[in-house]
Tab-separated table of N, CA, C and O in Angstrom:
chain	number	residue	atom	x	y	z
A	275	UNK	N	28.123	-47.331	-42.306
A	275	UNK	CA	27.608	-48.578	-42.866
A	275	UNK	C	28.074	-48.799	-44.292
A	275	UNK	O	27.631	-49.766	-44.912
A	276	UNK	N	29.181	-47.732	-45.009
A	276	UNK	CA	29.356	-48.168	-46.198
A	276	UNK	C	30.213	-49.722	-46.015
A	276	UNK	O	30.805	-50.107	-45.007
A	277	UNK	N	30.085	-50.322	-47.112
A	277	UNK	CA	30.436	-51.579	-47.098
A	277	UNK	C	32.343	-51.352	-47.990
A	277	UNK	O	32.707	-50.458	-48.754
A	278	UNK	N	32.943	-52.260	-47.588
A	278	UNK	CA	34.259	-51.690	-47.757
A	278	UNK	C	34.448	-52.034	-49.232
A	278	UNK	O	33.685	-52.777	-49.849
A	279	UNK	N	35.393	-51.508	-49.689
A	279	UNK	CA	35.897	-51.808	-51.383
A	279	UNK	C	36.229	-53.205	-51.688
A	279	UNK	O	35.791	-53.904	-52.602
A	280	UNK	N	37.435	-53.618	-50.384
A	280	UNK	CA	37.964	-54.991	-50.748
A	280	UNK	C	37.397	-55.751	-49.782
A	280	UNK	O	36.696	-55.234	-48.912
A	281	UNK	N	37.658	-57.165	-49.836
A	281	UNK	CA	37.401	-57.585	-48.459
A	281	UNK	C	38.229	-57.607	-47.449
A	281	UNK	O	39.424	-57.567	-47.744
A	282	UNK	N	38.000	-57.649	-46.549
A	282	UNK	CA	38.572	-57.358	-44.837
A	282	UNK	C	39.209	-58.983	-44.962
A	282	UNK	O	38.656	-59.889	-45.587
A	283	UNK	N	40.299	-59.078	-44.326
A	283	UNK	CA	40.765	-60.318	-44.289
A	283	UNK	C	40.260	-60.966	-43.025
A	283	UNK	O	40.077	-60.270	-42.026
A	284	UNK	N	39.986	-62.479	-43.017
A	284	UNK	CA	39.683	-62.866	-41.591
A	284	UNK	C	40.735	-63.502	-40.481
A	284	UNK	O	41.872	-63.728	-40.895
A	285	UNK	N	40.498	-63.738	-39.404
A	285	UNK	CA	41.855	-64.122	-38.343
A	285	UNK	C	42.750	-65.025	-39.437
A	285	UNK	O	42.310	-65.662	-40.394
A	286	UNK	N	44.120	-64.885	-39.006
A	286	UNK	CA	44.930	-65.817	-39.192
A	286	UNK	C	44.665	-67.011	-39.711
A	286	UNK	O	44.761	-67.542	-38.604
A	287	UNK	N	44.402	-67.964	-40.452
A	287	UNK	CA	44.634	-69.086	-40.197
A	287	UNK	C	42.898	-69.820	-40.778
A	287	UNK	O	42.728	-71.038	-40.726
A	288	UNK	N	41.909	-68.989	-41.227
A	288	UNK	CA	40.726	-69.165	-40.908
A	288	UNK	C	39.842	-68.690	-42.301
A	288	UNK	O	38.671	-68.316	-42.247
A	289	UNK	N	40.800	-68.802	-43.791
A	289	UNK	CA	40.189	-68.656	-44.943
A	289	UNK	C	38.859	-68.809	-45.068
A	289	UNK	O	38.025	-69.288	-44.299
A	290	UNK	N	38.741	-68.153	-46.561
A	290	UNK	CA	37.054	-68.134	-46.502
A	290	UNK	C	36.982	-69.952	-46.974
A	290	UNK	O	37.933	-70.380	-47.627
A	291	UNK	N	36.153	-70.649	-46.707
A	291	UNK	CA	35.938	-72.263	-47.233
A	291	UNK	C	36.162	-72.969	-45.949
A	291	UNK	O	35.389	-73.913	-45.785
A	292	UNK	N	37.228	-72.710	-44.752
A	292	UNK	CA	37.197	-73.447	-43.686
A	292	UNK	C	35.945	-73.796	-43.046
A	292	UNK	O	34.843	-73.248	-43.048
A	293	UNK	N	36.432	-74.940	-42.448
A	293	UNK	CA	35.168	-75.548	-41.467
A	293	UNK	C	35.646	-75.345	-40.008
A	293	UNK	O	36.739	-75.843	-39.738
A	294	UNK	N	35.060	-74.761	-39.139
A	294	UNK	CA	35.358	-74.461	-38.218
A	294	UNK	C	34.203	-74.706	-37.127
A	294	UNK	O	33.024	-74.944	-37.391
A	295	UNK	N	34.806	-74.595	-35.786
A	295	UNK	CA	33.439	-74.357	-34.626
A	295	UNK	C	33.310	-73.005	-34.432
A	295	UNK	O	34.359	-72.498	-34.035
A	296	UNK	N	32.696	-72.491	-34.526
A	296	UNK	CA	32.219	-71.177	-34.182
A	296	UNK	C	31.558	-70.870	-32.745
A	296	UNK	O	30.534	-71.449	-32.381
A	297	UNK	N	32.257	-69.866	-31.919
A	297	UNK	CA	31.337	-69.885	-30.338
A	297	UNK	C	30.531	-68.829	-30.744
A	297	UNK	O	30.899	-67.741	-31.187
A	298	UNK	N	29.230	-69.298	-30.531
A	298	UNK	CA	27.792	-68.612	-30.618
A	298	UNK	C	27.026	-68.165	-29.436
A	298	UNK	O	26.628	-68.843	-28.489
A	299	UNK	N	26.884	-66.826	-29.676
A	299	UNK	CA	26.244	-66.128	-28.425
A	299	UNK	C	24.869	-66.122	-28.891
A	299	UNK	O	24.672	-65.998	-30.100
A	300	UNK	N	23.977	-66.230	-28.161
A	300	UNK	CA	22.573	-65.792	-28.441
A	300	UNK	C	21.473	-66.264	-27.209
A	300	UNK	O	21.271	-67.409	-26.807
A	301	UNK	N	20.851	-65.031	-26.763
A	301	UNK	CA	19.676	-64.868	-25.557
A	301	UNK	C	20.634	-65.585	-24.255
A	301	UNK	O	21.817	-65.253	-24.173
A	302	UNK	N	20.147	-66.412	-23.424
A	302	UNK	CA	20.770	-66.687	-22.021
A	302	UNK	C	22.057	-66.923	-22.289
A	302	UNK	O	22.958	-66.342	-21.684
A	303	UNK	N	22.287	-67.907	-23.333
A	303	UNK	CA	23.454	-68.795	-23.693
A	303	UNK	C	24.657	-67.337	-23.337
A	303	UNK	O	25.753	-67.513	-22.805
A	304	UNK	N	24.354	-66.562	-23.584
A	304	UNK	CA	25.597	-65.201	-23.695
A	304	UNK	C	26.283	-65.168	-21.837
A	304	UNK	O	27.456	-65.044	-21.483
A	305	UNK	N	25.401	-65.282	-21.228
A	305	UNK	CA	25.827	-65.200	-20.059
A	305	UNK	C	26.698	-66.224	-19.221
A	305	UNK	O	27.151	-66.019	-18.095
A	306	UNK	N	26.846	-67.383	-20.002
A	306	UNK	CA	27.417	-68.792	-19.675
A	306	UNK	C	28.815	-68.782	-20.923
A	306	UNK	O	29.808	-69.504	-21.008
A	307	UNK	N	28.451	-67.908	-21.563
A	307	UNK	CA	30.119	-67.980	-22.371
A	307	UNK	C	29.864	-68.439	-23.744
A	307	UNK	O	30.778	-68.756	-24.506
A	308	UNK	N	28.059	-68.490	-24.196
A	308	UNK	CA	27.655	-69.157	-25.350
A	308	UNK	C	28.031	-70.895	-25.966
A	308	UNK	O	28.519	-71.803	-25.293
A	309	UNK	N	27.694	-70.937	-27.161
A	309	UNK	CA	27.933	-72.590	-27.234
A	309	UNK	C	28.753	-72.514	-28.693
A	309	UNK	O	28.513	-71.625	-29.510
A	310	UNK	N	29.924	-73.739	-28.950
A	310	UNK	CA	30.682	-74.052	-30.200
A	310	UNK	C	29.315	-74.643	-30.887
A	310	UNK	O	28.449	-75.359	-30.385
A	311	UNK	N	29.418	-74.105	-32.189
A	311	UNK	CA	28.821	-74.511	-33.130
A	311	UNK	C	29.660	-74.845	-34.630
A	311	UNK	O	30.678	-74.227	-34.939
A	312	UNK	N	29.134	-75.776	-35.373
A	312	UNK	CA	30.123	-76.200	-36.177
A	312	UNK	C	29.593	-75.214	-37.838
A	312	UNK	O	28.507	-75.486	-38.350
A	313	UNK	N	30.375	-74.301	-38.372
A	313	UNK	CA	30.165	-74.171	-39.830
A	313	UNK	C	31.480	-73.651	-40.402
A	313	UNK	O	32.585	-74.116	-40.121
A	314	UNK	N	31.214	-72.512	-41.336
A	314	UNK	CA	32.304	-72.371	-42.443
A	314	UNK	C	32.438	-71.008	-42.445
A	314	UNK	O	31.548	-70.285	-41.999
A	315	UNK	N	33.236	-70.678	-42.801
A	315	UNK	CA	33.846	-69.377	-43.285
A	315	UNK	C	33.843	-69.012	-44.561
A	315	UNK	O	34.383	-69.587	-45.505
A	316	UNK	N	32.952	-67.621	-44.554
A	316	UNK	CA	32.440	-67.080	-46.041
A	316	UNK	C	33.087	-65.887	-46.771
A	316	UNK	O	33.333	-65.032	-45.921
A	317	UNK	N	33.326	-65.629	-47.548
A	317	UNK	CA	33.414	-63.952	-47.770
A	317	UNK	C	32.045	-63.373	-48.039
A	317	UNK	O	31.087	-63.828	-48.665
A	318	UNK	N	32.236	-62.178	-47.353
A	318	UNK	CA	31.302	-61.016	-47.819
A	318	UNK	C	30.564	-61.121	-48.625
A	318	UNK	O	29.338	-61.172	-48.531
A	319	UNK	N	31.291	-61.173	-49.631
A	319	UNK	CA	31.088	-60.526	-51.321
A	319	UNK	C	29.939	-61.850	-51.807
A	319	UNK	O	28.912	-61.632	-52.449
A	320	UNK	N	30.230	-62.732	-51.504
A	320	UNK	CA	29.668	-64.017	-51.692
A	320	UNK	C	27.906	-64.168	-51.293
A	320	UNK	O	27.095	-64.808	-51.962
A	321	UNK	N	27.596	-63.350	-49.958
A	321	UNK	CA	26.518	-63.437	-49.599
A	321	UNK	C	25.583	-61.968	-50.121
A	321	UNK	O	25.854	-60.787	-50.338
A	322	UNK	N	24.273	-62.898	-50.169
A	322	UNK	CA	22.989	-62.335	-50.993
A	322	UNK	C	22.649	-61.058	-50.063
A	322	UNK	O	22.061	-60.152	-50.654
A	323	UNK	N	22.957	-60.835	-48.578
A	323	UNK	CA	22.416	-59.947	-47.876
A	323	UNK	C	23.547	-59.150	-47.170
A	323	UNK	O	23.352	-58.741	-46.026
A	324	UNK	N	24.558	-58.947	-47.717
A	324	UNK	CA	26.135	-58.742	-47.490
A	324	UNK	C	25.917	-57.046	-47.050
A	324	UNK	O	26.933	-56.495	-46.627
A	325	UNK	N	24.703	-56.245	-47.128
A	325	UNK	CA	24.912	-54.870	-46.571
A	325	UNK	C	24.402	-55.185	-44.943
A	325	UNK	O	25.155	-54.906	-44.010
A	326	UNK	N	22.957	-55.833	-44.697
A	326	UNK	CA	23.071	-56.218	-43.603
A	326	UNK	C	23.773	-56.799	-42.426
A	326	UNK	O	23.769	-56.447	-41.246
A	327	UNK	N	24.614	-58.162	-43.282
A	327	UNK	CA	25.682	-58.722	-42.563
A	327	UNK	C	27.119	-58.037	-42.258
A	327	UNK	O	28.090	-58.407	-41.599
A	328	UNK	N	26.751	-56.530	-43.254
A	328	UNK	CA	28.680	-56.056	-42.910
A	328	UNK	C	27.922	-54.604	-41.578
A	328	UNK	O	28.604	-53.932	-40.805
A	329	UNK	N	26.462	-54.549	-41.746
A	329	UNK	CA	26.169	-53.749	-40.012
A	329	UNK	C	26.334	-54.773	-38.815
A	329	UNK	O	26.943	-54.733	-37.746
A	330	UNK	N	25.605	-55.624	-39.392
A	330	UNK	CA	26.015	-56.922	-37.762
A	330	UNK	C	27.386	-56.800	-37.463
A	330	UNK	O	27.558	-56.895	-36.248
A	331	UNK	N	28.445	-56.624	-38.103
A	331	UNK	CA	29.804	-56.706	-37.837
A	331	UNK	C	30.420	-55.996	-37.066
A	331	UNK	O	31.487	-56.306	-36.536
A	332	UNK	N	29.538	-54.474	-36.843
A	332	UNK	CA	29.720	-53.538	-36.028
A	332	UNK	C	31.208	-53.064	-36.561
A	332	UNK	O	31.638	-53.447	-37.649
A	333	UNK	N	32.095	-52.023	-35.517
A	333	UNK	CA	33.438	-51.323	-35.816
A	333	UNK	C	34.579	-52.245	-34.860
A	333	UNK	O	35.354	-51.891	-33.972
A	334	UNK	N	34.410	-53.035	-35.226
A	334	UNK	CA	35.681	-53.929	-34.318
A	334	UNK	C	36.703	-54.163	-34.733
A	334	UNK	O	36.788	-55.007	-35.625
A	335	UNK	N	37.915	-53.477	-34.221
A	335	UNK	CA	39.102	-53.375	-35.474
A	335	UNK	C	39.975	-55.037	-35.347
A	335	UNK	O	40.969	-55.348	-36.004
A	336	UNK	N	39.489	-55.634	-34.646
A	336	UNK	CA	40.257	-56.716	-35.024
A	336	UNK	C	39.907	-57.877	-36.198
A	336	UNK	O	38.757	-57.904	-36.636
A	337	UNK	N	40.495	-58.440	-36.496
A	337	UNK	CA	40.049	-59.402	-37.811
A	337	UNK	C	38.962	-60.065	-37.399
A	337	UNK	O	38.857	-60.551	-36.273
A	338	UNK	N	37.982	-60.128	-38.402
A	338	UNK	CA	36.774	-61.213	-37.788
A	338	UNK	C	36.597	-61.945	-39.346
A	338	UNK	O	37.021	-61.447	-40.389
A	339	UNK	N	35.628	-63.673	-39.191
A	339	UNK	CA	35.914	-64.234	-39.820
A	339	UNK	C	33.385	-64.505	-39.913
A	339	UNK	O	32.494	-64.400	-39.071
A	340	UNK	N	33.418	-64.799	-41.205
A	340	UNK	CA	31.883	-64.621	-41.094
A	340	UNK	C	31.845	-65.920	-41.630
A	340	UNK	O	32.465	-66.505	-42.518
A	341	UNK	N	30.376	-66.391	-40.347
A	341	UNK	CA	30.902	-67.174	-40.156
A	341	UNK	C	29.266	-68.193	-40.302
A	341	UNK	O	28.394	-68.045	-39.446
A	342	UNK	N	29.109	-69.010	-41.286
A	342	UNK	CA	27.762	-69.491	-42.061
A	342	UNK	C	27.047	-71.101	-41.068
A	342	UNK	O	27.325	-72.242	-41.436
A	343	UNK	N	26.276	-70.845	-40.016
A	343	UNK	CA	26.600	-71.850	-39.199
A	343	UNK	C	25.306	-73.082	-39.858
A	343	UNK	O	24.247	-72.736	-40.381
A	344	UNK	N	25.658	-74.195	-39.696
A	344	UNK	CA	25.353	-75.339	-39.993
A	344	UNK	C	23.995	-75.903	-39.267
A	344	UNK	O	24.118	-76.181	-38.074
A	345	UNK	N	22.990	-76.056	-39.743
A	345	UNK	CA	22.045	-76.106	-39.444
A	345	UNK	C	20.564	-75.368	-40.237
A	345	UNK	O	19.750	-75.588	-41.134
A	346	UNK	N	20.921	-74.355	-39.169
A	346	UNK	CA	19.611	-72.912	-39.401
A	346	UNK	C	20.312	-72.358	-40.620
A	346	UNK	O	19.577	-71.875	-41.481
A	347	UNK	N	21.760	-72.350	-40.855
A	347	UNK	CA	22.086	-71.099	-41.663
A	347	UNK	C	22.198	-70.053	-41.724
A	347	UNK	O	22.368	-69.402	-42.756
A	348	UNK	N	22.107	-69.528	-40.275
A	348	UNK	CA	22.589	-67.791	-40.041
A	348	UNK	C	24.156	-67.633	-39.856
A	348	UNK	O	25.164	-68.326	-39.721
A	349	UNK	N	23.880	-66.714	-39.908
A	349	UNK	CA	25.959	-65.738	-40.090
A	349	UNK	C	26.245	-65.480	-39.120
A	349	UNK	O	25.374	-64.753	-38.641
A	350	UNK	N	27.334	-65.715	-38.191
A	350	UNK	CA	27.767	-64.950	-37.050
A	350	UNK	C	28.966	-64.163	-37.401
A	350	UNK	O	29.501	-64.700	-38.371
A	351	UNK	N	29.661	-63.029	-36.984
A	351	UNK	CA	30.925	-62.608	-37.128
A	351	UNK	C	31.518	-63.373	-35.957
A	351	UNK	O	30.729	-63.671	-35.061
A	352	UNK	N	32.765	-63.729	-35.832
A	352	UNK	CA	33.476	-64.303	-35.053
A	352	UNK	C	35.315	-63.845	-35.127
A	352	UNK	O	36.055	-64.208	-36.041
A	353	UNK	N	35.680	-63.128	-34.133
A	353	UNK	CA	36.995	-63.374	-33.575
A	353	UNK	C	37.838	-64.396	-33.660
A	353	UNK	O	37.487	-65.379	-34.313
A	354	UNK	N	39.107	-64.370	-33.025
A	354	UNK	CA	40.071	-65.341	-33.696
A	354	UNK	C	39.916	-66.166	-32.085
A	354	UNK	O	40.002	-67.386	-31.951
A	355	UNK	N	39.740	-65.450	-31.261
A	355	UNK	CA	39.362	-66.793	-29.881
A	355	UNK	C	37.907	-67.320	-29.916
A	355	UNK	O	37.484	-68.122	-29.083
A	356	UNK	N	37.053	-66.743	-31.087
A	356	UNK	CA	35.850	-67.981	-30.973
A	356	UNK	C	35.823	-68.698	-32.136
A	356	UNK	O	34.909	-69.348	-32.644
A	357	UNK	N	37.125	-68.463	-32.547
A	357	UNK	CA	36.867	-69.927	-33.958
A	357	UNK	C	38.083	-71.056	-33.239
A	357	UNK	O	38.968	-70.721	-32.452
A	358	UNK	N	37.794	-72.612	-33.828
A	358	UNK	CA	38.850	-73.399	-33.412
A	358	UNK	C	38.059	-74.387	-34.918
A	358	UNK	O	36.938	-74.766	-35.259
A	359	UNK	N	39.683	-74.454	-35.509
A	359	UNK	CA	39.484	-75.749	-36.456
A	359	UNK	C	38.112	-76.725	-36.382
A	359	UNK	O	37.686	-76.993	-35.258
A	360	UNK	N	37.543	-77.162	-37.346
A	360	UNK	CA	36.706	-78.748	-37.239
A	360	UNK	C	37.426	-79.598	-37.096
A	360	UNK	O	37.009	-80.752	-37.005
């Protein structure tokens, strides 16, 4: 759970400030393939609860992009096949 030195870069294409849809898993919705939701892409370093949000992230070695969704305001980590431009 240590939190890394620098930041982790996110997918390709998907800077921290983008607006993006984000596919969101959560309770039934996971079993249907979850739903696009629209927010932004944050860095780490930026958020107030950034030790919690870098355990949600789990050990997934591929690039993931965190991801501040519009509305409620929770964080998802997201992959480079569940983000698509706004």
């Amino acid at each position: 759970d240590d939190m890394p030195r620098r930041e982790l870069p996110p997918p390709e294409g998907f800077p921290a400030g983008t607006l993006v849809w984000a596919k969101v898993c959560s309770g039934n919705k996971c079993s249907s393939g979850g739903v696009w939701w629209p927010g932004r892409v944050w860095k780490l370093r930026n958020c107030l609860k950034k030790k919690a949000l870098w355990r949600l992230r789990g050990a997934a070695a591929e690039p993931r992009a965190l991801v501040q969704c519009f509305g409620d305001g929770t964080f998802v980590w997201c992959a480079a096949d569940e983000l698509v431009p706004y």
